[in-house]
mmCIF file of C-alpha atoms in Angstrom:
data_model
loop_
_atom_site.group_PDB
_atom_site.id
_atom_site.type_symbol
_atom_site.label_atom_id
_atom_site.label_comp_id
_atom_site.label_asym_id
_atom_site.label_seq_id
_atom_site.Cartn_x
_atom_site.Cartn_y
_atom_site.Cartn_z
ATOM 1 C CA UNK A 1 106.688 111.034 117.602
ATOM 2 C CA UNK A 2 104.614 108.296 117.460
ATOM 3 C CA UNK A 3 105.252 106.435 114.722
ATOM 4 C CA UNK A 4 103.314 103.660 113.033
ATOM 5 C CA UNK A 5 100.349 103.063 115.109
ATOM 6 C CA UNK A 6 97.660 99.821 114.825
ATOM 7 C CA UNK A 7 94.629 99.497 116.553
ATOM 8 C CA UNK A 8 93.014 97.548 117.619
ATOM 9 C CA UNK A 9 95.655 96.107 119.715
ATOM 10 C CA UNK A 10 93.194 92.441 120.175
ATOM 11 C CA UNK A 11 90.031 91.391 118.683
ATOM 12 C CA UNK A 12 88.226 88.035 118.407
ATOM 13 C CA UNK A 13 85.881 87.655 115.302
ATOM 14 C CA UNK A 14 83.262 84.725 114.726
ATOM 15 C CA UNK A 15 83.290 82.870 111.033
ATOM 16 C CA UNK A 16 81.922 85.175 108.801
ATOM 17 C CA UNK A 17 82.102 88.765 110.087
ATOM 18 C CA UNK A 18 84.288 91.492 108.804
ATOM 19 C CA UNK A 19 86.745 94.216 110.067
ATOM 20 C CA UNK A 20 88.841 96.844 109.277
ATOM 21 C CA UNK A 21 92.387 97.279 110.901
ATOM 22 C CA UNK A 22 93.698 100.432 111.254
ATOM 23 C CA UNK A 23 97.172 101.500 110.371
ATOM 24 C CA UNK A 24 98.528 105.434 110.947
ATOM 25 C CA UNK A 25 101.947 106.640 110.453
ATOM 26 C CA UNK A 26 103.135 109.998 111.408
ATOM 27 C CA UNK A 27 106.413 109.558 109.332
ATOM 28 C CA UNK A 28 105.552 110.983 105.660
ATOM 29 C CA UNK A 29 106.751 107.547 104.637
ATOM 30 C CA UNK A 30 105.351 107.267 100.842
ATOM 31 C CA UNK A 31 105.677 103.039 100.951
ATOM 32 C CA UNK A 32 103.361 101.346 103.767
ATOM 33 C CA UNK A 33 103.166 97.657 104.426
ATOM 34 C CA UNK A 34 100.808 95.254 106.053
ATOM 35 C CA UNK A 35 101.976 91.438 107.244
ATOM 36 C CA UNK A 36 100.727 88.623 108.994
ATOM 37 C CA UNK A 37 102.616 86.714 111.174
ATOM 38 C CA UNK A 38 101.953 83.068 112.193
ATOM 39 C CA UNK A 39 103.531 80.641 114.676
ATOM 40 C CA UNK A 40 106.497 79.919 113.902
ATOM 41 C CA UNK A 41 106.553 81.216 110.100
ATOM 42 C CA UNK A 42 108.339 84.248 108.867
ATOM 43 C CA UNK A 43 106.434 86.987 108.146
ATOM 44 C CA UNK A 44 104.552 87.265 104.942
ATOM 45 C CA UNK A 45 103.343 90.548 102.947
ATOM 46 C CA UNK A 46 99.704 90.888 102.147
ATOM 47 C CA UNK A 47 99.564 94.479 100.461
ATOM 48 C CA UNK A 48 101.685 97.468 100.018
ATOM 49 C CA UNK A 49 101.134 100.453 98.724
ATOM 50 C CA UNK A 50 104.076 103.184 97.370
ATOM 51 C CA UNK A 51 101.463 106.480 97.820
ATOM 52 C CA UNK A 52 98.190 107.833 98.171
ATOM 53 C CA UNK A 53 95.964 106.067 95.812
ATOM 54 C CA UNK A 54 98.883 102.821 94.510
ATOM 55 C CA UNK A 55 97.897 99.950 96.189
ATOM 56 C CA UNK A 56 99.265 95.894 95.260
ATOM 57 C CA UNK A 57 99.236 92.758 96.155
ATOM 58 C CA UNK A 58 101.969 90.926 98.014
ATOM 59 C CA UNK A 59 102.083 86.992 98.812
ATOM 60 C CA UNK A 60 99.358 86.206 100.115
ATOM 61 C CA UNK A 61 96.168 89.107 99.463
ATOM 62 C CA UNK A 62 93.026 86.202 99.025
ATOM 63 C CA UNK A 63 90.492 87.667 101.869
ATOM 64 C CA UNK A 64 91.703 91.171 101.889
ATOM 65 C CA UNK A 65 91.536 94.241 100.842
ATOM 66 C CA UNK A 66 93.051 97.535 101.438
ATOM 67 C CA UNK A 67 92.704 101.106 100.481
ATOM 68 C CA UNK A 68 95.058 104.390 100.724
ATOM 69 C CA UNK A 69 93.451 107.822 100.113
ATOM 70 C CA UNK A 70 96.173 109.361 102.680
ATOM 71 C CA UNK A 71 99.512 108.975 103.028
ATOM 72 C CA UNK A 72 99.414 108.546 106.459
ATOM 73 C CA UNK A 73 96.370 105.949 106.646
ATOM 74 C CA UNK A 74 96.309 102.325 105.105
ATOM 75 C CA UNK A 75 93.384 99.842 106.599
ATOM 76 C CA UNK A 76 93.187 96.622 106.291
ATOM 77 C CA UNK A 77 89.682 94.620 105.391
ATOM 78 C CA UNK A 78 88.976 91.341 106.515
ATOM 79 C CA UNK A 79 85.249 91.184 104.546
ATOM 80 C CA UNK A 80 84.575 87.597 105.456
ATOM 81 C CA UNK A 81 86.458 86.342 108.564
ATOM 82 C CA UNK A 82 88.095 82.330 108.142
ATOM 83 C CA UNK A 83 89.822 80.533 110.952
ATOM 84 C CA UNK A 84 92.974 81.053 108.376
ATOM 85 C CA UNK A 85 92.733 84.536 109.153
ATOM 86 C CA UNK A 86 93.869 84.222 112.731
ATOM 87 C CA UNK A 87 96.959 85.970 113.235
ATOM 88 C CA UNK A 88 99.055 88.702 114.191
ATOM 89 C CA UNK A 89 99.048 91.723 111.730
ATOM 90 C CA UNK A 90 101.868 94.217 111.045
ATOM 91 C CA UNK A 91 101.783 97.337 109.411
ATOM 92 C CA UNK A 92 104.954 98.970 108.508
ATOM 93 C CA UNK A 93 106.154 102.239 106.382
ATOM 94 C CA UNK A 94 109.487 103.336 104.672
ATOM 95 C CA UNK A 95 110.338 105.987 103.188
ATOM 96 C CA UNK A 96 112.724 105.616 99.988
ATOM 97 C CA UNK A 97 115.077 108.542 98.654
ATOM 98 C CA UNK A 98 117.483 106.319 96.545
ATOM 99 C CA UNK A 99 117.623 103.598 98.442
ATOM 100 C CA UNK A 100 115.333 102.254 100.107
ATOM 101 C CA UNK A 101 115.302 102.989 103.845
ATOM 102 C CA UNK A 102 114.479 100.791 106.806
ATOM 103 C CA UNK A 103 111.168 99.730 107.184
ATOM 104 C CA UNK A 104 109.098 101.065 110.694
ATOM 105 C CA UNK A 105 106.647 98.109 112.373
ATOM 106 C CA UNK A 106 103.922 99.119 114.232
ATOM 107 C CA UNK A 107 103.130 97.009 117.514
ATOM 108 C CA UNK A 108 100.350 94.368 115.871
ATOM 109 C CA UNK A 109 96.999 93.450 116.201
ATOM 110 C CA UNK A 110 96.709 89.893 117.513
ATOM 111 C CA UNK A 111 93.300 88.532 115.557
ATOM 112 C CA UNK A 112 91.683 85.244 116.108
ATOM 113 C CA UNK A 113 88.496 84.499 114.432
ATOM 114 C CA UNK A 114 86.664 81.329 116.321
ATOM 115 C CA UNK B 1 112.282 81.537 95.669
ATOM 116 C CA UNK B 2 113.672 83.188 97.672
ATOM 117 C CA UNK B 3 114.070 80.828 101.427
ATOM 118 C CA UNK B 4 115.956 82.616 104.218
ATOM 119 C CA UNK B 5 117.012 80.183 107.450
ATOM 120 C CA UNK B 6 118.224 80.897 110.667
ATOM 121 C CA UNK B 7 119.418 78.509 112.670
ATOM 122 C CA UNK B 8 119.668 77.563 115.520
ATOM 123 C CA UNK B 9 116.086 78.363 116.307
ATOM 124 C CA UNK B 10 117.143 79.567 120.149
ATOM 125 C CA UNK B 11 120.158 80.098 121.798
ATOM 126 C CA UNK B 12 120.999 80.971 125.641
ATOM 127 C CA UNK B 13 124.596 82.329 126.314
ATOM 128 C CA UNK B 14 125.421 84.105 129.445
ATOM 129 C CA UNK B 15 126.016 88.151 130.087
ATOM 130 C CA UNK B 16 128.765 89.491 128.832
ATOM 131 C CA UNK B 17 130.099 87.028 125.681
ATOM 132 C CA UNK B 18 129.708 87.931 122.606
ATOM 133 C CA UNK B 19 127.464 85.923 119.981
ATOM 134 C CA UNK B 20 126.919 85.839 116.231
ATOM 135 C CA UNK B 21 123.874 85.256 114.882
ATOM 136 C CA UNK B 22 123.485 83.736 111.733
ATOM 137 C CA UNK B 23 120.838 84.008 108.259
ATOM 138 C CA UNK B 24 121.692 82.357 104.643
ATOM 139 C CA UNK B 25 119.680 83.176 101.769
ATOM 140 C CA UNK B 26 119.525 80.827 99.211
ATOM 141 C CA UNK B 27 119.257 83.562 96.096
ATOM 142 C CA UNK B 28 122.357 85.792 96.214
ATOM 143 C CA UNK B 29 120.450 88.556 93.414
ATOM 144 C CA UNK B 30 119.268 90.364 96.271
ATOM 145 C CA UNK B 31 118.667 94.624 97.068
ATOM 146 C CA UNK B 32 119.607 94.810 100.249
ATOM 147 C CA UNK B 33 119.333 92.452 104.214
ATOM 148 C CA UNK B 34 117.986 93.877 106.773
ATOM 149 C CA UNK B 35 117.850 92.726 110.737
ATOM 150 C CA UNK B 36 115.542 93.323 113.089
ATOM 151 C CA UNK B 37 114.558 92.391 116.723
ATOM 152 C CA UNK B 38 111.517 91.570 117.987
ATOM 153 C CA UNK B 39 109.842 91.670 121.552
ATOM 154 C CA UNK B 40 107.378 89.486 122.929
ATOM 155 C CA UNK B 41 103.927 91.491 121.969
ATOM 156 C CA UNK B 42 105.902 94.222 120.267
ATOM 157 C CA UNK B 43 106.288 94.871 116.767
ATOM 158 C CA UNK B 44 109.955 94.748 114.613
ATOM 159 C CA UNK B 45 112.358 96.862 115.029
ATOM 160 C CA UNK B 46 115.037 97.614 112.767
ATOM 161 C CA UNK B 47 118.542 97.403 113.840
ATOM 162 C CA UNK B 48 120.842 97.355 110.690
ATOM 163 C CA UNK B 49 120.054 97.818 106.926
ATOM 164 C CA UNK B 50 123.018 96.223 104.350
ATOM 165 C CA UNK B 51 123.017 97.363 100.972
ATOM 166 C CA UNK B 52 123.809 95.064 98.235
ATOM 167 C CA UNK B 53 126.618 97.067 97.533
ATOM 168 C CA UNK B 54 128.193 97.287 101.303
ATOM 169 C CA UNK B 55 129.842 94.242 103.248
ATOM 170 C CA UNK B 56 129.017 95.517 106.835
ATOM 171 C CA UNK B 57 126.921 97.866 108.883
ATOM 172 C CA UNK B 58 127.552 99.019 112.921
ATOM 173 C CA UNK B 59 125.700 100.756 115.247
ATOM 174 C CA UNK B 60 127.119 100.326 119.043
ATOM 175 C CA UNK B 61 127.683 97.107 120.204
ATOM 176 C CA UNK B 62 125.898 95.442 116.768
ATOM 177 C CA UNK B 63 127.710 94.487 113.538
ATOM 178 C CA UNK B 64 126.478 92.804 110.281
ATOM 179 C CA UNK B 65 128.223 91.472 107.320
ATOM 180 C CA UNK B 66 126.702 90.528 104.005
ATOM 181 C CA UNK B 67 128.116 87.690 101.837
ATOM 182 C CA UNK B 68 126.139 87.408 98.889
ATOM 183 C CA UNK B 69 127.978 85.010 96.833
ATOM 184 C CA UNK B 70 127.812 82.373 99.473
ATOM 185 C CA UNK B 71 124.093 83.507 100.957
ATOM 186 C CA UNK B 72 124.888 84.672 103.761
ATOM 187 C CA UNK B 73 124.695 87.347 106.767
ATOM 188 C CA UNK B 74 125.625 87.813 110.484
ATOM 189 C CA UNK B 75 125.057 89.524 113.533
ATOM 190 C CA UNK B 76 127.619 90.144 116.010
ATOM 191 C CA UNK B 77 126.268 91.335 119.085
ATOM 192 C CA UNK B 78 129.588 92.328 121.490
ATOM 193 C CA UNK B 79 129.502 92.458 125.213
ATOM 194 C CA UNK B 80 125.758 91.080 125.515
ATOM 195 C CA UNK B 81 122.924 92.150 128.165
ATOM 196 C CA UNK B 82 120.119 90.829 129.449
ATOM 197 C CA UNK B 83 118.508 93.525 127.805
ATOM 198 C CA UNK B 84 119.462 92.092 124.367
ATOM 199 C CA UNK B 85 117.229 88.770 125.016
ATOM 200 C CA UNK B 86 114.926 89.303 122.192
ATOM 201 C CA UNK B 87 113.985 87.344 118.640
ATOM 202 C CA UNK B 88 116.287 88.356 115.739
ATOM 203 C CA UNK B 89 115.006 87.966 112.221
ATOM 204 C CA UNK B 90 116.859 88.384 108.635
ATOM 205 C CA UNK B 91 114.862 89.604 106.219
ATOM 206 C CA UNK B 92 115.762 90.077 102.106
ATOM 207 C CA UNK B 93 114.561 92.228 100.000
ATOM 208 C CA UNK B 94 114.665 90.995 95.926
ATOM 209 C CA UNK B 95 115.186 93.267 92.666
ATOM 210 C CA UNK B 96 111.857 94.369 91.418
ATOM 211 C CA UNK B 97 109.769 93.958 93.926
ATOM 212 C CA UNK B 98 108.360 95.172 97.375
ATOM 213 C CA UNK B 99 108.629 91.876 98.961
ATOM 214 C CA UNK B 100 110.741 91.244 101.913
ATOM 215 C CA UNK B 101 111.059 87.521 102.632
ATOM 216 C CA UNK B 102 111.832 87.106 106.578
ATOM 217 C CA UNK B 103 113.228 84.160 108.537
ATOM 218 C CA UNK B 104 111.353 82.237 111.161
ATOM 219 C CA UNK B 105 113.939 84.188 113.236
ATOM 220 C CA UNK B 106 116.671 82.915 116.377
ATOM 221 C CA UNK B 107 114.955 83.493 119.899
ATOM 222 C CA UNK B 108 118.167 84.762 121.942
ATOM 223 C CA UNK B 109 118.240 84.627 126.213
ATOM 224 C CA UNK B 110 121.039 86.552 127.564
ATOM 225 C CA UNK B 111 121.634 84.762 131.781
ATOM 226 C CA UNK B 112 122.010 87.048 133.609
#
């Protein structure tokens, strides 16, 4: 069972280009999450979406975008890469029957843009 | 807004004591807590999920309780290990919304 999986695991981007980051679960979850997570800072939600085709914004969505035509698939799009962009990125899914259930992190992708 | 602390920021205490952790919320209207640990280069795992409702969870050697009319939320880790050296982090979760609002987390070293 693998879980929430990212990839890619590292990538450096120069001012300007874009990227996708990948984000599969193998859970069923219905609710999928992506985060950023910066030095010393909590971590801060940039989109969820609750099923196949619901996307919304979180705190801070300015520079990306997201899509979910599966439930187990939910990229991330950096379309023009800023030094504010560099990061670590989280994806996460939960599943919620009632309550809602704990959330499952995938490992990150560390992102610096120079 | 919703700000969640945790202090102290690190903490070293040798094998075998036991430790609390500690998290304080400063809006008590909240769904549920939820702690997690983190490894260096890893993503978050979830340890234990409080209800609003509930005033403690266990699993093993963990416990958390949930105060919400004074903010607040620990973890008790009994008996610790070297193996439980790891960053804890709090996070909230509000009515309404999706959002979980996370502290900056307590960096824990268990001496061996």
């Amino acid at each position: 069972n693998a879980g929430v999986t990212q990839t890619p695991k590292f990538r450096i981007l120069k001012i300007g280009q874009s990227m996708t980051l990948q984000c599969t679960q193998d859970m069923n979850h219905n609710y999928m999450y992506w985060y950023r997570q910066d030095p010393g800072m909590g971590l801060k939600l940039i989109y969820y979406s609750v099923g196949a085709g619901i996307t919304d914004k979180g705190e801070v969505p300015n520079g990306y975008n997201v899509s979910r035509s599966t439930t187990e698939d939910f990229p991330l799009r950096l379309e023009l890469a800023a030094p504010s962009q560099t990061s670590v990125y989280f994806c996460a899914s939960s599943s919620r029957t009632g309550e809602y259930q704990p959330q499952h992190f995938g490992d990150g992708t560390r992102l610096s843009i120079l | 807004k919703q700000e969640v602390t945790q202090i102290p920021a690190a903490l070293s205490v040798p094998e075998g004591e036991n430790l609390v952790l500690n998290c304080s919320f400063t809006d008590s209207a909240i769904y549920n807590l939820q702690w997690f640990r983190q490894d260096p280069g890893k993503g978050l795992t979830s340890l234990l999920l409080i209800q609003s409702s509930q005033r403690e969870q266990t699993s093993g050697r963990l416990n958390a309780s949930l105060d919400k009319s004074s903010g607040r939320s620990t973890l008790y880790i009994a008996a610790s290990q070297p193996g439980d050296s790891a960053t804890y982090l709090c996070a909230v979760r509000g009515f309404g919304n999706e959002k979980l609002t996370f502290g900056t987390g307590t960096r824990l070293t268990i001496i061996p």
